[in-house]
Coordinates of C-alpha atoms and ligand atoms in Angstrom, one line a residue:
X1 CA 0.0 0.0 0.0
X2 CA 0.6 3.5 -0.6
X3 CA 0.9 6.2 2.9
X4 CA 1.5 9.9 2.4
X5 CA 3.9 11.0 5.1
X6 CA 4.6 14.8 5.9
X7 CA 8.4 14.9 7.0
X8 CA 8.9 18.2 6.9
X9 CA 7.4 21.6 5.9
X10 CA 5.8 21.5 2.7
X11 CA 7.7 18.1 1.9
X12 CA 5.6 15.1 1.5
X13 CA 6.5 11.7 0.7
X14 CA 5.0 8.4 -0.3
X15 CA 5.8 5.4 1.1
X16 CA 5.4 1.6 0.2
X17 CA 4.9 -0.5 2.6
X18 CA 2.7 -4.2 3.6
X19 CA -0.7 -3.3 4.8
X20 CA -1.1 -3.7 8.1
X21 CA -3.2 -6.4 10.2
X22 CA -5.8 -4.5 12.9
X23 CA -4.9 -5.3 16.2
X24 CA -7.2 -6.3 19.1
X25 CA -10.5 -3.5 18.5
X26 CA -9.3 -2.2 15.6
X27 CA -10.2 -2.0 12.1
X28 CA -8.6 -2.2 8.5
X29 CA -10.2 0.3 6.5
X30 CA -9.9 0.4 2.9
X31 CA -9.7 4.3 1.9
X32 CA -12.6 5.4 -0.6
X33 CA -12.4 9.0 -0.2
X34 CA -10.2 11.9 1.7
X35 CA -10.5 15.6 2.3
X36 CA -8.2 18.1 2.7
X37 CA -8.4 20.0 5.3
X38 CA -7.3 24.0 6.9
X39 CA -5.4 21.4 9.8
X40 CA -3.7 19.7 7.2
X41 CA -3.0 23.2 5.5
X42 CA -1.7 24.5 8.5
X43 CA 0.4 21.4 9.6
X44 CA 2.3 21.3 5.9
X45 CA 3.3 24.9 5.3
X46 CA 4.7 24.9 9.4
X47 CA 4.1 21.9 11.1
X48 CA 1.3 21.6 14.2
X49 CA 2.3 22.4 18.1
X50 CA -0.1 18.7 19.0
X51 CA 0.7 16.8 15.7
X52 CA 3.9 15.4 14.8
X53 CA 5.2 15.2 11.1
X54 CA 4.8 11.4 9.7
X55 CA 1.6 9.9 8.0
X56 CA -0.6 12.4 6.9
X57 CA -4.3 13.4 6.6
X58 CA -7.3 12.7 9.0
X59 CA -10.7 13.1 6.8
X60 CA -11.7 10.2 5.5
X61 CA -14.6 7.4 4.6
X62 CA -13.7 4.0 3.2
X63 CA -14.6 0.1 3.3
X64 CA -13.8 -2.6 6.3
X65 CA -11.4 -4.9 4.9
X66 CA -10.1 -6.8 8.3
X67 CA -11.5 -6.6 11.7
X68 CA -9.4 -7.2 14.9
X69 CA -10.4 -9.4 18.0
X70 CA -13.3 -8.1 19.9
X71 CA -14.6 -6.1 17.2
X72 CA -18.4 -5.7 17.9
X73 CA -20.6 -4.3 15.0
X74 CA -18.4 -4.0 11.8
X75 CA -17.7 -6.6 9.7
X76 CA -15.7 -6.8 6.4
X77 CA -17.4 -5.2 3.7
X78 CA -19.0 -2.4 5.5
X79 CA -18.9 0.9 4.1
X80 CA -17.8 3.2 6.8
X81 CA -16.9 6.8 8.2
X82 CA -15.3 8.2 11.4
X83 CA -13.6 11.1 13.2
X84 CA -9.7 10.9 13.6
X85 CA -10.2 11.0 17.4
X86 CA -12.3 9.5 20.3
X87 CA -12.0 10.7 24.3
X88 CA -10.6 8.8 27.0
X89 CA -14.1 8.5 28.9
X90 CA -11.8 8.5 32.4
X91 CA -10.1 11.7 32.8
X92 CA -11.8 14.9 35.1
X93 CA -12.7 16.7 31.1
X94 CA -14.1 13.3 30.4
X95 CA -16.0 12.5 33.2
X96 CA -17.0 16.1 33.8
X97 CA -19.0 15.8 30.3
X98 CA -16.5 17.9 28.0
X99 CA -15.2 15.1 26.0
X100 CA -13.9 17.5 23.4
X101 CA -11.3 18.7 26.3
X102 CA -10.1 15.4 26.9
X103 CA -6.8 15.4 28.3
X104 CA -5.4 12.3 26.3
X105 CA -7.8 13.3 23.0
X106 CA -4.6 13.5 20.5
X107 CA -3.2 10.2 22.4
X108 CA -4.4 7.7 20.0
X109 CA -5.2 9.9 16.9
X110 CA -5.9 7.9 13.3
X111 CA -3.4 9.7 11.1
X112 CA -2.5 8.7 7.9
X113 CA -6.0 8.9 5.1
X114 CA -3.6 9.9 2.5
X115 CA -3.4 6.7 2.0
X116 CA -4.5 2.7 0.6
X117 CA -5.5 1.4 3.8
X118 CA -5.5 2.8 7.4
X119 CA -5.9 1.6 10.5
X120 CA -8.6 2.6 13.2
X121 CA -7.5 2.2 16.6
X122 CA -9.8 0.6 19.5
X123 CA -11.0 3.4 21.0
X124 CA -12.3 5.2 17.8
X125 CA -14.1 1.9 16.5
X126 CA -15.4 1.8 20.0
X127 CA -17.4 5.2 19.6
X128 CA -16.6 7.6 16.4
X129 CA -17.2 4.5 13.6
X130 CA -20.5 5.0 11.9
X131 CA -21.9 2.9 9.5
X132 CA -22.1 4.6 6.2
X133 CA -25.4 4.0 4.3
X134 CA -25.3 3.8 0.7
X135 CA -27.3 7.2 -0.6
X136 CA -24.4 9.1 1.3
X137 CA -21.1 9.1 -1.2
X138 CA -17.8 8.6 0.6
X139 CA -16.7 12.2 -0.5
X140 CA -20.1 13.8 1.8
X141 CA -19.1 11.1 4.5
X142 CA -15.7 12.1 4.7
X143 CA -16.9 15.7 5.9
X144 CA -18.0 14.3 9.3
X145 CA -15.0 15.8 11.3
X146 CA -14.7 19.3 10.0
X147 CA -18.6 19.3 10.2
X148 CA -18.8 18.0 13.9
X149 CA -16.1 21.2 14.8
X150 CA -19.1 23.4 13.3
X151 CA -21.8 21.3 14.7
X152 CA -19.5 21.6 18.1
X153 CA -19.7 25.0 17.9
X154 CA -23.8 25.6 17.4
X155 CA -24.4 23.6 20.6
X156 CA -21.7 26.5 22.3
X157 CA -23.9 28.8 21.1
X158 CA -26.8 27.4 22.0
X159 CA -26.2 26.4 25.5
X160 CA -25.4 30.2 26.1
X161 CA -28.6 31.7 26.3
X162 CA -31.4 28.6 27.5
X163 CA -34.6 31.2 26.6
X164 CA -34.1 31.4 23.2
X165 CA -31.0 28.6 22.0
X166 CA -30.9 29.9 18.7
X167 CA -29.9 33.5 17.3
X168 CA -32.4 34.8 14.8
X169 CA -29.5 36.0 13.1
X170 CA -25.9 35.3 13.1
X171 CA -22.7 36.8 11.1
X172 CA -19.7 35.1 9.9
X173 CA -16.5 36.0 9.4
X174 CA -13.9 34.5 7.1
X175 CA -15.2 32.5 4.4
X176 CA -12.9 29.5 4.3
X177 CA -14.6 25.8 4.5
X178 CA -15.3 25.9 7.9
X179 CA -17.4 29.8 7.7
X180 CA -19.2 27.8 4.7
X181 CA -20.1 25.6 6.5
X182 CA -21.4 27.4 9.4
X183 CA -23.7 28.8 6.3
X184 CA -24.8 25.5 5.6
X185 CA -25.6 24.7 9.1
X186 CA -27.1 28.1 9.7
X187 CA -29.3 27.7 6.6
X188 CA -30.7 24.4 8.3
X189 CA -31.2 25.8 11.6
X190 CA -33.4 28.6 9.7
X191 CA -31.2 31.6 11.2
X192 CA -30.8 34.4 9.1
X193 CA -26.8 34.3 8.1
X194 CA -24.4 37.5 7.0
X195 CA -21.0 36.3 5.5
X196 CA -18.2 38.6 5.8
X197 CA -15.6 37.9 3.3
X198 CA -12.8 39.2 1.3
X199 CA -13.1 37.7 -2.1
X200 CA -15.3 38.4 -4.8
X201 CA -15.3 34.4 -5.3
X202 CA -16.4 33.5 -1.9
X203 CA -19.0 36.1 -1.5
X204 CA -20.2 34.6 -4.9
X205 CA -20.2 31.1 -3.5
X206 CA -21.9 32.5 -0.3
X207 CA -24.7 33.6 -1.9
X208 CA -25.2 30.8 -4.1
X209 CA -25.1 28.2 -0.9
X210 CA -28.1 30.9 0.8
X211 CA -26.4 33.4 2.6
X212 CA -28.6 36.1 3.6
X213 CA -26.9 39.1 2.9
X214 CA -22.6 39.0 1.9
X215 CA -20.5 42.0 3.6
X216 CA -17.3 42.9 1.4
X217 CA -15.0 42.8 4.5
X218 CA -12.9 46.1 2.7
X219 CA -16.2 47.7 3.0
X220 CA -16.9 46.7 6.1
X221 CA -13.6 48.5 7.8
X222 CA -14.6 51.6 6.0
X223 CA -17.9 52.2 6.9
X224 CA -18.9 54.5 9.8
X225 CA -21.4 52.7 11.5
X226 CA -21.5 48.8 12.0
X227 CA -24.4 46.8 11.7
X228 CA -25.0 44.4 15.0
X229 CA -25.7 40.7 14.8
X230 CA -27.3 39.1 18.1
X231 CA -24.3 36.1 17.6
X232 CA -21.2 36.3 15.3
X233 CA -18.7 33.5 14.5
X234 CA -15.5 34.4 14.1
X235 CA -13.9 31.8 11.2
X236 CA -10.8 33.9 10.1
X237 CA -8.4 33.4 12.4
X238 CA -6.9 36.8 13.1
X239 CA -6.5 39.5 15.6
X240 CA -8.7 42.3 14.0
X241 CA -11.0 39.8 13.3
X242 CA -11.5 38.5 16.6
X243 CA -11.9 42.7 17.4
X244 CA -14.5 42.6 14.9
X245 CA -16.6 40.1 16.1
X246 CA -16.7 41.7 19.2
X247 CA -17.5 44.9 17.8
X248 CA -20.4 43.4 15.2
X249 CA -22.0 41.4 18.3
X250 CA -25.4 43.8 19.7
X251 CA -26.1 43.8 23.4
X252 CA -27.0 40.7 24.8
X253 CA -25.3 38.6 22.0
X254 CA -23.0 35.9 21.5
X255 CA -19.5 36.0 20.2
X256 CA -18.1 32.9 19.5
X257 CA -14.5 32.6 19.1
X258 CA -14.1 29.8 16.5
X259 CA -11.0 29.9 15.0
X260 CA -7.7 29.9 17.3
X261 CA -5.0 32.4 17.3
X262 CA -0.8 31.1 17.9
X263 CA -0.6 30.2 21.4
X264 CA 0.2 33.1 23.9
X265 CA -1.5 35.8 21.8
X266 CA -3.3 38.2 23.8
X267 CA -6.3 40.6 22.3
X268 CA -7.1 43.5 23.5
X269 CA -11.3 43.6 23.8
X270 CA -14.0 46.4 25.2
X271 CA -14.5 45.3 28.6
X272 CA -17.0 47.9 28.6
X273 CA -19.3 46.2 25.9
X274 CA -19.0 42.8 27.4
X275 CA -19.6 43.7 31.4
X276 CA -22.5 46.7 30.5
X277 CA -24.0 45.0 27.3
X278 CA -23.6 41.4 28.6
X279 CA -22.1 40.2 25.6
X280 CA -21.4 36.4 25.9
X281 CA -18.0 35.5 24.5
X282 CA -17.5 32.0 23.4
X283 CA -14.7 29.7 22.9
X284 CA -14.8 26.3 20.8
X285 CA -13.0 23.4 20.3
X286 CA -12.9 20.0 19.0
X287 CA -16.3 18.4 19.4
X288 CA -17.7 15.5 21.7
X289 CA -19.0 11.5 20.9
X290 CA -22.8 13.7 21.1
X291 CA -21.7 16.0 18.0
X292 CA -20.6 13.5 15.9
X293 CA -23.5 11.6 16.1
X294 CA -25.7 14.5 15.3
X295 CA -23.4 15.7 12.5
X296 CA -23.8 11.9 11.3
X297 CA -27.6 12.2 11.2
X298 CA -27.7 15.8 9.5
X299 CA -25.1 13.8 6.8
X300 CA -27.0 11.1 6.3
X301 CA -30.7 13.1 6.3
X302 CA -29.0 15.4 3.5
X303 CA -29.8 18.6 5.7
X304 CA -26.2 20.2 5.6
X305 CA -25.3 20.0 1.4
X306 CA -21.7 20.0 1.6
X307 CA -21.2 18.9 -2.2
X308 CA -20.2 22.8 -4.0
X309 CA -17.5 22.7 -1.4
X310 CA -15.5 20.6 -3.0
X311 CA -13.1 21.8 -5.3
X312 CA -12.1 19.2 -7.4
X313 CA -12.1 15.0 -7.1
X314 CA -8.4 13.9 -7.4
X315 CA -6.5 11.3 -7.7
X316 CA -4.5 10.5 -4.8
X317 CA -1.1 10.4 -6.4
X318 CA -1.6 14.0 -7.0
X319 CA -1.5 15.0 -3.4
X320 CA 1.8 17.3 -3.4
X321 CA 0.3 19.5 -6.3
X322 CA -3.1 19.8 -4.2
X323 CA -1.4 21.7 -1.3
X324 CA 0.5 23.2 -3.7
X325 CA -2.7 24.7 -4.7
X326 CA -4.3 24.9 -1.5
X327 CA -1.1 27.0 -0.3
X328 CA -1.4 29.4 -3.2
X329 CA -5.1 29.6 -1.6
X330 CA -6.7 28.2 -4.3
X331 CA -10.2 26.2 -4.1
X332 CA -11.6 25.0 -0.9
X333 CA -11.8 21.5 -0.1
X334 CA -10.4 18.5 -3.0
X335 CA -10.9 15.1 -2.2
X336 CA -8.7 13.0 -3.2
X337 CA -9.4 9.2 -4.8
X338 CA -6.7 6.3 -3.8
X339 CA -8.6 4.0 -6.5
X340 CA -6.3 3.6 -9.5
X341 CA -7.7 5.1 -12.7
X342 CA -9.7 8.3 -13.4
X343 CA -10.6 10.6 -10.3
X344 CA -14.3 10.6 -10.2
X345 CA -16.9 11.2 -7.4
X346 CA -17.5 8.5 -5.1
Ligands
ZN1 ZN1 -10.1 18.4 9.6
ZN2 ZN1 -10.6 12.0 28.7

């Protein structure tokens, strides 16, 4: 089989080797379909603080091929698709009901979709392994992880305020995969979504996935007055941004800090606004064995159409020029086909 390995920044190499035999609880999964991802993105141009350089990619759907010892539910021939991670289910996160904080979450974390085969380690079979049915393709199934981050992230925001759990309206910022689909999501959830975006191409794609209104972020920093949202997620990744969602939040609203900064940055934000207007402010991460299951029944019910975010079906063996594109920011998401042959949609 083929593996993709990341060994340094922006060098990636393939590398032969027997596929392996699943151990005790784990599966063999043949690979059907992989996504690239903003992680992945970020790991290759500089590497990752919490994930090593070696066998690369972690968004995936495929086929059971081998099943380990004490495997319970999954038998060869399955079609399947999973999250790269599962919580620990014993530590004080765990226990305390914030899975997605688990301390040992990146301890056992199934690396390596850029790939023929990959192995899924016990305790991911044991509770992030979904049976795929067969009106979802693997390319839509393969979008359960990024999609459980957003899904993550609407259950933050609706645990905030317990009268009324969901915004009538909401802005984004940064239209990337991940703002799109908090679009898609908000579209589903019937709340009333502004993207704020840079690029005439992604405020075109915004409107054309159903976003209420598009805000030209240039125009935005001009303008005198702001319009207020009563929640804003913040998808860019920046400093001003971060600022910004503050500022576009109206009293009593949410601001949910979705996108991380590099560790130790500090931003300066109006204390004023968040004590007098009781402005919530938000933090998410990761998502819990609860959000993947929901994100797995709003896959397979079709309510979140993640299909125009895909860029372009690939073949596999042209994974170096895909981040070559995706570091020149070009296109979204591309999923990438190990199946020999012509790259088609699966
Ligand atoms: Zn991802
Ligand atoms: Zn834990």
């Amino acid at each position: 089989m083929r593996q993709a390995r990341l060994t340094a920044p922006k060098t990636i190499e393939w590398h032969d080797m027997p596929s392996p035999q699943p151990g005790p609880g784990e599966l063999l999964v043949r690979v059907r379909a992989a996504l690239t991802c903003g992680t992945d993105l970020k790991t290759y141009r500089r590497g990752h603080p919490k994930l090593q350089f070696g066998p690369f990619g972690h968004e995936a759907s495929g086929d059971v091929v081998a099943v380990g010892r004490d495997v319970k539910g999954f038998k060869p021939g399955d079609a399947v698709m999973w999250v790269q991670t599962a919580p620990c289910m014993q530590c004080d996160a765990c226990v305390s009901g914030s899975e997605n904080l688990c301390e040992r979450i990146f301890d056992e974390i199934a690396l390596g979709a850029y790939a023929d085969y990959i192995v899924l380690p016990r305790a991911i079979v044991r509770r992030n392994v979904f049976r795929k049915p067969v009106g979802l393709s693997y390319i839509e199934a393969a979008f359960l992880e990024p999609l459980s981050c957003v899904v993550h992230g609407w259950n933050v925001l609706r645990r905030a305020n317990a009268q009324r759990p969901l915004p009538p309206n909401v802005a984004i910022i940064g239209a990337g995969t991940i703002g799109m689909l908090h679009l898609l999501y908000a579209k589903h959830a019937g709340v009333r979504a502004t993207m704020i975006a840079r690029s005439a191409q992604r405020i075109e794609l915004a409107q054309a996935l159903g976003a209420h209104e598009t805000i030209d972020a240039r125009e935005l920093e001009k303008a005198a007055v702001w319009p207020r949202f009563a929640a804003v997620i913040e998808c860019a990744g920046m400093f001003e941004t971060w600022r910004q969602a503050l500022a576009l939040t109206r009293p009593g609203g949410r601001t949910l800090f979705f996108s991380g900064l590099p560790s130790g940055s500090e931003v300066p934000l109006d204390a004023t606004r968040i004590h007098y207007e009781e402005i919530a402010c938000l933090g998410a991460f990761h998502f819990t064995p609860d959000d993947v299951r929901e994100t797995r029944d709003l896959l397979v019910a079709g309510r979140i159409a993640v299909r125009p975010l895909v860029s372009a079906v690939v073949a596999l063996a042209n994974l170096s020029d895909v981040f070559e594109r995706l570091d020149r920011r070009q296109g979204y998401k591309y999923a990438l086909i190990p199946e020999p042959g012509a790259a088609e949609w699966v």
